[in-house]
CSV table of C-alpha atoms and ligand atoms in Angstrom, one decimal:
chain,number,residue,atom,x,y,z
A,68,MET,CA,-87.6,-87.3,-20.6
A,69,GLN,CA,-88.3,-84.4,-18.2
A,70,VAL,CA,-88.3,-81.5,-20.7
A,71,GLU,CA,-90.0,-83.5,-23.5
A,72,ALA,CA,-92.6,-84.7,-21.0
A,73,HIS,CA,-93.1,-81.1,-19.8
A,74,LEU,CA,-93.6,-79.8,-23.3
A,75,GLN,CA,-96.1,-82.6,-24.0
A,76,LYS,CA,-98.0,-81.7,-20.9
A,77,ILE,CA,-98.3,-78.1,-22.1
A,78,ILE,CA,-99.6,-79.3,-25.5
A,79,ASP,CA,-102.1,-81.5,-23.7
A,80,GLN,CA,-103.3,-78.6,-21.5
A,81,GLU,CA,-102.9,-75.5,-23.7
A,82,GLY,CA,-102.8,-76.8,-27.2
A,83,LYS,CA,-99.5,-75.2,-28.3
A,84,VAL,CA,-96.1,-74.3,-27.1
A,85,HIS,CA,-94.2,-71.1,-27.5
A,86,LEU,CA,-90.4,-71.2,-27.7
A,87,THR,CA,-88.1,-68.1,-27.4
A,88,LEU,CA,-84.8,-68.4,-29.3
A,89,ILE,CA,-81.8,-66.6,-28.0
A,90,ASP,CA,-78.6,-66.5,-30.0
A,91,PRO,CA,-75.7,-66.0,-27.5
A,92,ALA,CA,-73.7,-64.2,-30.2
A,93,SER,CA,-76.3,-61.4,-30.5
A,94,GLN,CA,-76.0,-59.8,-27.0
A,95,THR,CA,-74.2,-60.1,-23.7
A,96,PRO,CA,-75.2,-62.9,-21.3
A,97,GLU,CA,-76.8,-60.4,-19.0
A,98,ARG,CA,-79.0,-58.9,-21.8
A,99,ALA,CA,-79.8,-62.5,-22.9
A,100,ALA,CA,-81.1,-63.2,-19.4
A,101,GLU,CA,-83.2,-60.0,-19.4
A,102,ILE,CA,-84.8,-61.0,-22.7
A,103,ALA,CA,-85.5,-64.5,-21.4
A,104,LEU,CA,-87.1,-63.1,-18.3
A,105,ALA,CA,-89.3,-60.7,-20.3
A,106,ALA,CA,-90.3,-63.6,-22.6
A,107,VAL,CA,-91.3,-65.8,-19.6
A,108,GLU,CA,-93.3,-62.9,-18.2
A,109,GLY,CA,-95.1,-62.8,-21.6
A,110,GLY,CA,-95.9,-66.5,-21.4
A,111,THR,CA,-93.1,-68.3,-23.3
A,112,ASP,CA,-92.7,-72.0,-22.3
A,113,ALA,CA,-89.0,-72.6,-22.8
A,114,ILE,CA,-85.8,-70.8,-23.9
A,115,MET,CA,-83.9,-72.2,-26.9
A,116,ILE,CA,-80.3,-71.2,-26.9
A,117,GLY,CA,-78.1,-71.4,-30.0
A,118,GLY,CA,-77.1,-69.9,-33.4
A,119,SER,CA,-75.2,-70.7,-36.6
A,120,THR,CA,-72.1,-68.7,-35.9
A,121,GLY,CA,-70.3,-67.9,-32.6
A,122,ALA,CA,-72.7,-69.5,-30.2
A,123,SER,CA,-70.1,-71.7,-28.4
A,124,GLY,CA,-67.5,-71.8,-25.6
A,125,THR,CA,-67.5,-69.4,-22.7
A,126,LEU,CA,-70.1,-67.1,-24.2
A,127,LEU,CA,-72.5,-70.0,-24.6
A,128,ASP,CA,-71.9,-71.3,-21.1
A,129,GLU,CA,-72.3,-67.9,-19.5
A,130,THR,CA,-75.4,-67.2,-21.5
A,131,VAL,CA,-77.0,-70.4,-20.3
A,132,ILE,CA,-75.9,-69.8,-16.7
A,133,LYS,CA,-77.3,-66.2,-16.6
A,134,ILE,CA,-80.6,-67.3,-18.2
A,135,LYS,CA,-81.0,-70.1,-15.7
A,136,GLU,CA,-80.4,-67.7,-12.8
A,137,LYS,CA,-83.3,-65.6,-14.0
A,138,VAL,CA,-85.9,-68.0,-15.2
A,139,ASN,CA,-87.2,-71.4,-14.3
A,140,VAL,CA,-88.6,-72.6,-17.6
A,141,PRO,CA,-86.5,-75.2,-19.4
A,142,THR,CA,-83.4,-74.2,-21.3
A,143,ILE,CA,-83.0,-76.1,-24.6
A,144,LEU,CA,-79.8,-76.0,-26.6
A,145,PHE,CA,-80.3,-75.5,-30.4
A,146,PRO,CA,-76.7,-76.2,-31.5
A,147,GLY,CA,-75.2,-75.2,-34.9
A,148,SER,CA,-72.6,-77.9,-34.4
A,149,SER,CA,-71.0,-80.0,-31.6
A,150,ALA,CA,-69.5,-76.8,-30.3
A,151,GLY,CA,-73.1,-75.6,-29.5
A,152,LEU,CA,-73.3,-77.9,-26.4
A,153,SER,CA,-73.2,-76.6,-22.9
A,154,ARG,CA,-73.4,-78.9,-19.8
A,155,TYR,CA,-75.4,-76.1,-18.0
A,156,ALA,CA,-78.6,-76.5,-20.1
A,157,ASP,CA,-81.5,-78.7,-19.3
A,158,ALA,CA,-82.0,-80.3,-22.7
A,159,VAL,CA,-80.7,-80.3,-26.3
A,160,PHE,CA,-82.5,-80.6,-29.6
A,161,PHE,CA,-80.4,-83.5,-30.7
A,162,MET,CA,-80.9,-82.8,-34.4
A,163,SER,CA,-79.9,-84.0,-37.8
A,164,LEU,CA,-80.1,-81.5,-40.7
A,165,LEU,CA,-81.6,-84.1,-43.0
A,166,ASN,CA,-81.5,-82.0,-46.2
A,167,SER,CA,-77.9,-81.0,-45.8
A,168,ARG,CA,-75.4,-82.0,-48.5
A,169,ASP,CA,-72.7,-82.0,-45.9
A,170,ILE,CA,-72.5,-85.3,-43.9
A,171,GLY,CA,-71.0,-83.2,-41.0
A,172,TYR,CA,-74.5,-81.7,-40.4
A,173,VAL,CA,-76.3,-85.0,-40.9
A,174,ILE,CA,-74.3,-87.1,-38.5
A,175,THR,CA,-70.6,-86.2,-37.8
A,176,ASN,CA,-71.3,-83.3,-35.4
A,177,GLN,CA,-73.8,-85.6,-33.6
A,178,VAL,CA,-71.1,-88.2,-33.2
A,179,LEU,CA,-68.7,-85.7,-31.8
A,180,GLY,CA,-71.3,-84.2,-29.4
A,181,ALA,CA,-72.9,-87.5,-28.2
A,182,PRO,CA,-70.2,-88.2,-25.5
A,183,LEU,CA,-70.7,-84.8,-23.9
A,184,VAL,CA,-74.5,-85.4,-23.7
A,185,TYR,CA,-73.8,-88.9,-22.3
A,186,ARG,CA,-71.6,-87.6,-19.6
A,187,SER,CA,-73.8,-84.6,-18.6
A,188,GLN,CA,-77.4,-84.3,-17.4
A,189,ILE,CA,-78.5,-82.7,-20.6
A,190,GLU,CA,-81.7,-84.4,-22.0
A,191,PRO,CA,-81.5,-85.2,-25.7
A,192,ILE,CA,-84.7,-84.6,-27.7
A,193,SER,CA,-84.3,-86.3,-31.1
A,194,MET,CA,-85.3,-84.0,-34.0
A,195,ALA,CA,-85.3,-83.9,-37.8
A,196,TYR,CA,-84.2,-80.5,-38.9
A,197,LEU,CA,-85.4,-79.4,-42.3
A,198,ILE,CA,-84.5,-76.1,-44.0
A,199,VAL,CA,-86.9,-74.5,-46.4
A,200,GLU,CA,-86.3,-71.5,-48.7
A,201,PRO,CA,-85.1,-68.9,-48.1
A,202,GLY,CA,-83.0,-70.7,-45.4
A,203,GLY,CA,-81.0,-67.7,-44.3
A,204,THR,CA,-77.6,-68.1,-42.6
A,205,VAL,CA,-78.3,-71.5,-41.3
A,206,GLY,CA,-79.2,-72.7,-44.8
A,207,TRP,CA,-75.8,-71.5,-46.1
A,208,VAL,CA,-73.8,-72.7,-43.1
A,209,GLY,CA,-75.5,-76.0,-43.1
A,210,ASP,CA,-75.1,-76.5,-46.9
A,211,ALA,CA,-78.8,-77.3,-47.2
A,212,LYS,CA,-80.4,-78.4,-50.4
A,213,LEU,CA,-83.3,-76.0,-49.6
A,214,ILE,CA,-86.8,-77.3,-49.8
A,215,PRO,CA,-88.7,-75.1,-52.2
A,216,ARG,CA,-91.5,-73.1,-50.5
A,217,THR,CA,-94.0,-74.3,-53.0
A,218,LYS,CA,-93.2,-78.1,-52.6
A,219,PRO,CA,-95.0,-79.2,-49.4
A,220,GLU,CA,-94.7,-82.8,-50.6
A,221,ILE,CA,-90.9,-82.7,-50.4
A,222,ALA,CA,-91.0,-81.5,-46.8
A,223,ALA,CA,-93.6,-84.2,-46.0
A,224,VAL,CA,-91.4,-87.1,-47.3
A,225,TYR,CA,-88.4,-85.7,-45.4
A,226,ALA,CA,-90.5,-85.5,-42.2
A,227,LEU,CA,-91.8,-89.0,-42.8
A,228,ALA,CA,-88.2,-90.4,-43.2
A,229,GLY,CA,-87.2,-88.6,-39.9
A,230,LYS,CA,-90.2,-90.1,-38.1
A,231,TYR,CA,-89.4,-93.6,-39.4
A,232,LEU,CA,-85.8,-93.1,-38.2
A,233,GLY,CA,-87.2,-92.6,-34.7
A,234,MET,CA,-87.0,-88.8,-34.4
A,235,HIS,CA,-89.7,-87.4,-32.1
A,236,TYR,CA,-89.7,-83.9,-33.3
A,237,THR,CA,-89.5,-82.2,-36.7
A,238,TYR,CA,-88.4,-78.6,-37.1
A,239,LEU,CA,-89.5,-76.8,-40.3
A,240,GLU,CA,-87.0,-73.9,-40.6
A,241,ALA,CA,-87.4,-70.9,-43.0
A,242,GLY,CA,-84.1,-69.3,-41.6
A,243,SER,CA,-83.8,-66.7,-38.9
A,244,GLY,CA,-85.1,-63.4,-40.0
A,245,ALA,CA,-86.8,-64.9,-43.1
A,246,ASP,CA,-89.1,-62.4,-44.9
A,247,LYS,CA,-92.0,-64.7,-44.5
A,248,PRO,CA,-92.7,-67.9,-42.5
A,249,ILE,CA,-93.2,-71.4,-43.8
A,250,ASN,CA,-96.6,-71.5,-45.6
A,251,PRO,CA,-99.6,-73.2,-44.1
A,252,GLU,CA,-99.9,-75.8,-47.0
A,253,MET,CA,-96.4,-77.1,-46.1
A,254,ILE,CA,-97.1,-77.1,-42.4
A,255,GLY,CA,-100.3,-79.0,-42.9
A,256,ALA,CA,-98.8,-81.6,-45.2
A,257,VAL,CA,-95.9,-82.3,-42.7
A,258,LYS,CA,-98.2,-82.5,-39.7
A,259,GLN,CA,-100.5,-84.9,-41.6
A,260,VAL,CA,-97.7,-87.5,-41.9
A,261,LEU,CA,-96.3,-86.8,-38.5
A,262,GLY,CA,-99.5,-87.6,-36.6
A,263,GLU,CA,-98.7,-87.4,-32.9
A,264,ASN,CA,-95.0,-86.5,-33.5
A,265,LYS,CA,-94.3,-82.9,-32.7
A,266,LEU,CA,-93.8,-80.2,-35.3
A,267,ILE,CA,-91.9,-77.0,-34.6
A,268,VAL,CA,-92.1,-74.1,-37.0
A,269,GLY,CA,-89.8,-71.1,-37.0
A,270,GLY,CA,-88.2,-68.4,-39.1
A,271,GLY,CA,-89.8,-65.1,-40.0
A,272,ILE,CA,-92.7,-65.3,-37.4
A,273,ARG,CA,-93.1,-61.7,-36.2
A,274,ASP,CA,-96.6,-61.2,-35.1
A,275,ALA,CA,-99.8,-62.9,-33.7
A,276,GLU,CA,-101.3,-63.3,-37.2
A,277,ALA,CA,-98.4,-65.2,-38.6
A,278,ALA,CA,-98.1,-67.3,-35.5
A,279,LYS,CA,-101.8,-68.2,-35.5
A,280,LEU,CA,-101.6,-69.2,-39.2
A,281,CYS,CA,-98.7,-71.6,-38.5
A,282,ALA,CA,-100.3,-73.0,-35.4
A,283,SER,CA,-103.7,-73.5,-37.0
A,284,ALA,CA,-102.1,-75.2,-40.0
A,285,GLY,CA,-100.6,-77.8,-37.6
A,286,ALA,CA,-97.5,-76.5,-35.9
A,287,ASP,CA,-97.3,-77.8,-32.3
A,288,MET,CA,-94.6,-75.3,-31.3
A,289,ILE,CA,-93.8,-71.8,-32.6
A,290,VAL,CA,-90.4,-70.3,-32.4
A,291,THR,CA,-89.6,-66.6,-32.3
A,292,GLY,CA,-86.2,-65.1,-32.2
A,293,THR,CA,-85.3,-62.1,-34.3
A,294,VAL,CA,-88.4,-60.1,-33.5
A,295,LEU,CA,-87.6,-60.3,-29.8
A,296,GLU,CA,-84.2,-58.8,-30.5
A,297,GLU,CA,-85.9,-55.9,-32.3
A,298,VAL,CA,-88.8,-54.8,-30.1
A,299,LYS,CA,-88.6,-52.6,-27.0
A,300,ASN,CA,-91.3,-54.5,-25.1
A,301,VAL,CA,-90.4,-58.2,-25.3
A,302,THR,CA,-93.1,-59.2,-22.7
A,303,ALA,CA,-95.9,-57.6,-24.8
A,304,LYS,CA,-94.7,-59.1,-28.1
A,305,VAL,CA,-94.5,-62.6,-26.6
A,306,ALA,CA,-97.9,-62.2,-24.9
A,307,GLU,CA,-99.4,-61.1,-28.2
A,308,ILE,CA,-98.0,-64.3,-30.0
A,309,VAL,CA,-98.8,-66.6,-27.0
A,310,SER,CA,-102.4,-65.5,-26.8
A,311,ALA,CA,-102.8,-66.1,-30.5
A,312,ILE,CA,-101.7,-69.7,-30.4
A,313,LYS,CA,-102.9,-71.1,-27.1
A,314,ARG,CA,-106.4,-72.2,-26.4
B,208,1GP,C1,-84.4,-69.6,-36.3
B,208,1GP,O1,-86.6,-70.4,-36.6
B,208,1GP,C2,-85.7,-69.6,-35.8
B,208,1GP,O2,-83.8,-70.8,-36.2
B,208,1GP,C3,-86.3,-68.3,-35.4
B,208,1GP,O3,-86.4,-67.5,-36.6
B,208,1GP,O4,-85.3,-65.4,-35.8
B,208,1GP,O5,-86.9,-65.3,-37.7
B,208,1GP,O6,-87.7,-65.7,-35.4
B,208,1GP,P1,-86.6,-65.9,-36.3
């Protein structure tokens, strides 16, 4: 429970956690490590590593290794399938895409990946993964029955089911590069049923204002990915978002 306990400690001390998402398929392992270092200098708390397509095998392993050489915040896998596991990472969001129509994303990939997690030192962090409109690439790949943006009550009952199934974390995902983040009403409705369980929100969060809105509505952790691939000054962008969400 080292990474999960570490993130809990940050929440206790600073109110919120910032996570930087790096997709190994988007740049070289060396560049990924530079982005991770710049994000840590801006105040990010951990590096999530994963993606829906192409984030596997040697490229994934090398990306994790290079990032770990440069930074000492936790590295957490964010796998698109059982192929998204790497024994070099510190932890894995061991997640089930609860609103997928494809049983593969609900449980089969988890069954296939579980032995590798068991044999390695990777810490599993159990998580309900919920994809909301527009859903992006992950919504399509994961064959998600997208939760409508305007239906917070549907997200809340999924989150409650995940909590009752024993999942510690819930991730509300709008899809990488979404035109707008999950709305505050949905975040608030989900956090209300989750209580002390942790809520991660990501997809389309590009600036301090959006991050603050999500955090104030009830997100415990904010994920940013795409915007950090686009900006010149990663450290400044992360610092802007971090200072908006932490107390
Ligand atoms: C995707 O929620 C994450 O899984 C991050 O989304 O790339 O839009 O920041 P962005």
